[in-house]
Amino acid sequence: MFFINILTLLLPILIAMAYLTLVERKILGYMQLRKGPNVVGPYGILQPFADAMKLFIKEPMRPLTTSMSLFIIAPTLSLTLALSLWVPLPMPYPLINLNLGILFILATSSLSVYSILWS
């Protein structure tokens, strides 16, 4: 039950983020007097999946002069902190019942600065 609850929380967030990125690209395309992404699927509706496939196939490029541990940890920390902000929100089956949920949200959002500085 706990795994299903996590999936019902994370899956819609990640799908919504993919399509909000598509909407952003469409709006920027119309602002620049072009259509935007419309190659994959009808009206470019499958563009987020094509972008995800491109990122999975892409060869990883790592800088030689940087700390490899920070290079890997910073984006992971950023995603983890962003997704953990959704934990204390009230839902039909809450992940955790926090009495001080707003304090948790404020503390977690203040930690996201470190992942930005490390990247």
Short mmCIF file of C-alpha atoms in Angstrom, two decimals:
data_model
loop_
_atom_site.label_atom_id
_atom_site.label_comp_id
_atom_site.label_asym_id
_atom_site.label_seq_id
_atom_site.Cartn_x
_atom_site.Cartn_y
_atom_site.Cartn_z
CA MET A 1 0.00 0.00 0.00
CA PHE A 2 2.86 2.36 0.82
CA PHE A 3 4.48 1.82 -2.61
CA ILE A 4 1.19 2.51 -4.40
CA ASN A 5 0.75 5.66 -2.33
CA ILE A 6 4.19 6.91 -3.37
CA LEU A 7 3.43 6.11 -7.02
CA THR A 8 0.14 7.99 -6.89
CA LEU A 9 2.04 10.98 -5.53
CA LEU A 10 5.10 11.01 -7.79
CA LEU A 11 3.78 9.82 -11.14
CA PRO A 12 1.29 12.67 -11.74
CA ILE A 13 3.90 15.21 -10.67
CA LEU A 14 6.48 13.94 -13.14
CA ILE A 15 3.97 13.63 -16.00
CA ALA A 16 2.62 17.12 -15.31
CA MET A 17 6.16 18.49 -15.31
CA ALA A 18 6.83 16.92 -18.70
CA TYR A 19 3.73 18.46 -20.23
CA LEU A 20 4.27 21.83 -18.55
CA THR A 21 7.67 21.85 -20.24
CA LEU A 22 5.89 21.15 -23.54
CA VAL A 23 3.49 24.05 -22.93
CA GLU A 24 6.43 26.31 -22.11
CA ARG A 25 8.17 25.35 -25.35
CA LYS A 26 4.96 25.91 -27.34
CA ILE A 27 4.46 29.37 -25.82
CA LEU A 28 8.06 30.33 -26.49
CA GLY A 29 7.65 29.10 -30.06
CA TYR A 30 4.57 31.25 -30.63
CA MET A 31 6.31 34.26 -29.07
CA GLN A 32 9.15 33.81 -31.57
CA LEU A 33 6.69 33.39 -34.46
CA ARG A 34 7.28 29.68 -35.01
CA LYS A 35 5.15 26.66 -34.19
CA GLY A 36 7.27 25.11 -31.48
CA PRO A 37 7.71 21.36 -31.11
CA ASN A 38 5.25 19.64 -33.45
CA VAL A 39 7.29 16.81 -34.91
CA VAL A 40 6.43 13.90 -32.61
CA GLY A 41 2.79 12.89 -32.56
CA PRO A 42 -0.25 15.06 -33.23
CA TYR A 43 0.46 18.67 -32.23
CA GLY A 44 3.71 17.57 -30.58
CA ILE A 45 1.86 15.80 -27.76
CA LEU A 46 4.48 13.00 -27.59
CA GLN A 47 7.41 15.45 -27.45
CA PRO A 48 8.08 14.93 -23.70
CA PHE A 49 8.55 11.19 -24.30
CA ALA A 50 10.90 11.90 -27.21
CA ASP A 51 12.88 14.28 -24.99
CA ALA A 52 13.09 11.63 -22.26
CA MET A 53 14.33 9.03 -24.75
CA LYS A 54 16.93 11.49 -26.03
CA LEU A 55 18.19 12.07 -22.49
CA PHE A 56 18.43 8.33 -21.78
CA ILE A 57 20.35 7.66 -25.01
CA LYS A 58 22.64 10.68 -24.67
CA GLU A 59 26.28 9.99 -23.86
CA PRO A 60 27.19 11.26 -20.39
CA MET A 61 29.79 14.02 -20.51
CA ARG A 62 31.64 14.57 -17.25
CA PRO A 63 34.02 17.48 -16.72
CA LEU A 64 37.55 16.36 -15.94
CA THR A 65 38.48 19.08 -13.45
CA THR A 66 35.45 18.92 -11.16
CA SER A 67 34.56 16.80 -8.19
CA MET A 68 32.72 13.77 -9.53
CA SER A 69 30.84 13.18 -6.30
CA LEU A 70 29.36 16.70 -6.29
CA PHE A 71 28.66 16.42 -10.01
CA ILE A 72 26.43 13.41 -9.32
CA ILE A 73 25.04 14.39 -5.91
CA ALA A 74 23.90 17.96 -6.72
CA PRO A 75 21.16 17.09 -9.28
CA THR A 76 20.08 14.10 -7.22
CA LEU A 77 19.76 16.27 -4.12
CA SER A 78 17.84 18.90 -6.06
CA LEU A 79 15.28 16.38 -7.37
CA THR A 80 14.97 14.69 -3.98
CA LEU A 81 14.33 17.99 -2.20
CA ALA A 82 11.81 19.11 -4.81
CA LEU A 83 9.86 15.86 -4.56
CA SER A 84 10.04 15.75 -0.76
CA LEU A 85 8.14 19.04 -0.61
CA TRP A 86 5.03 17.05 -1.58
CA VAL A 87 5.28 14.66 1.39
CA PRO A 88 3.44 16.68 4.09
CA LEU A 89 0.56 17.70 1.83
CA PRO A 90 -2.83 16.35 2.92
CA MET A 91 -4.03 13.52 0.71
CA PRO A 92 -6.60 10.72 1.09
CA TYR A 93 -3.79 8.34 2.10
CA PRO A 94 -1.05 10.61 3.47
CA LEU A 95 2.54 9.47 3.30
CA ILE A 96 3.25 10.91 6.73
CA ASN A 97 1.19 12.88 9.20
CA LEU A 98 3.28 15.90 10.14
CA ASN A 99 1.94 18.28 12.74
CA LEU A 100 4.46 20.89 11.63
CA GLY A 101 4.13 20.37 7.87
CA ILE A 102 4.60 24.04 6.98
CA LEU A 103 7.84 24.10 8.97
CA PHE A 104 9.03 21.03 7.03
CA ILE A 105 8.19 22.75 3.72
CA LEU A 106 10.07 25.91 4.72
CA ALA A 107 13.11 23.97 5.92
CA THR A 108 13.23 21.77 2.81
CA SER A 109 12.83 24.70 0.43
CA SER A 110 15.68 26.52 2.17
CA LEU A 111 17.95 23.49 1.63
CA SER A 112 17.48 23.62 -2.15
CA VAL A 113 19.97 26.49 -2.31
CA TYR A 114 22.82 24.08 -1.58
CA SER A 115 22.10 21.94 -4.62
CA ILE A 116 22.08 25.05 -6.81
CA LEU A 117 25.41 26.23 -5.41
CA TRP A 118 27.00 22.79 -5.79
CA SER A 119 26.04 22.38 -9.43
#
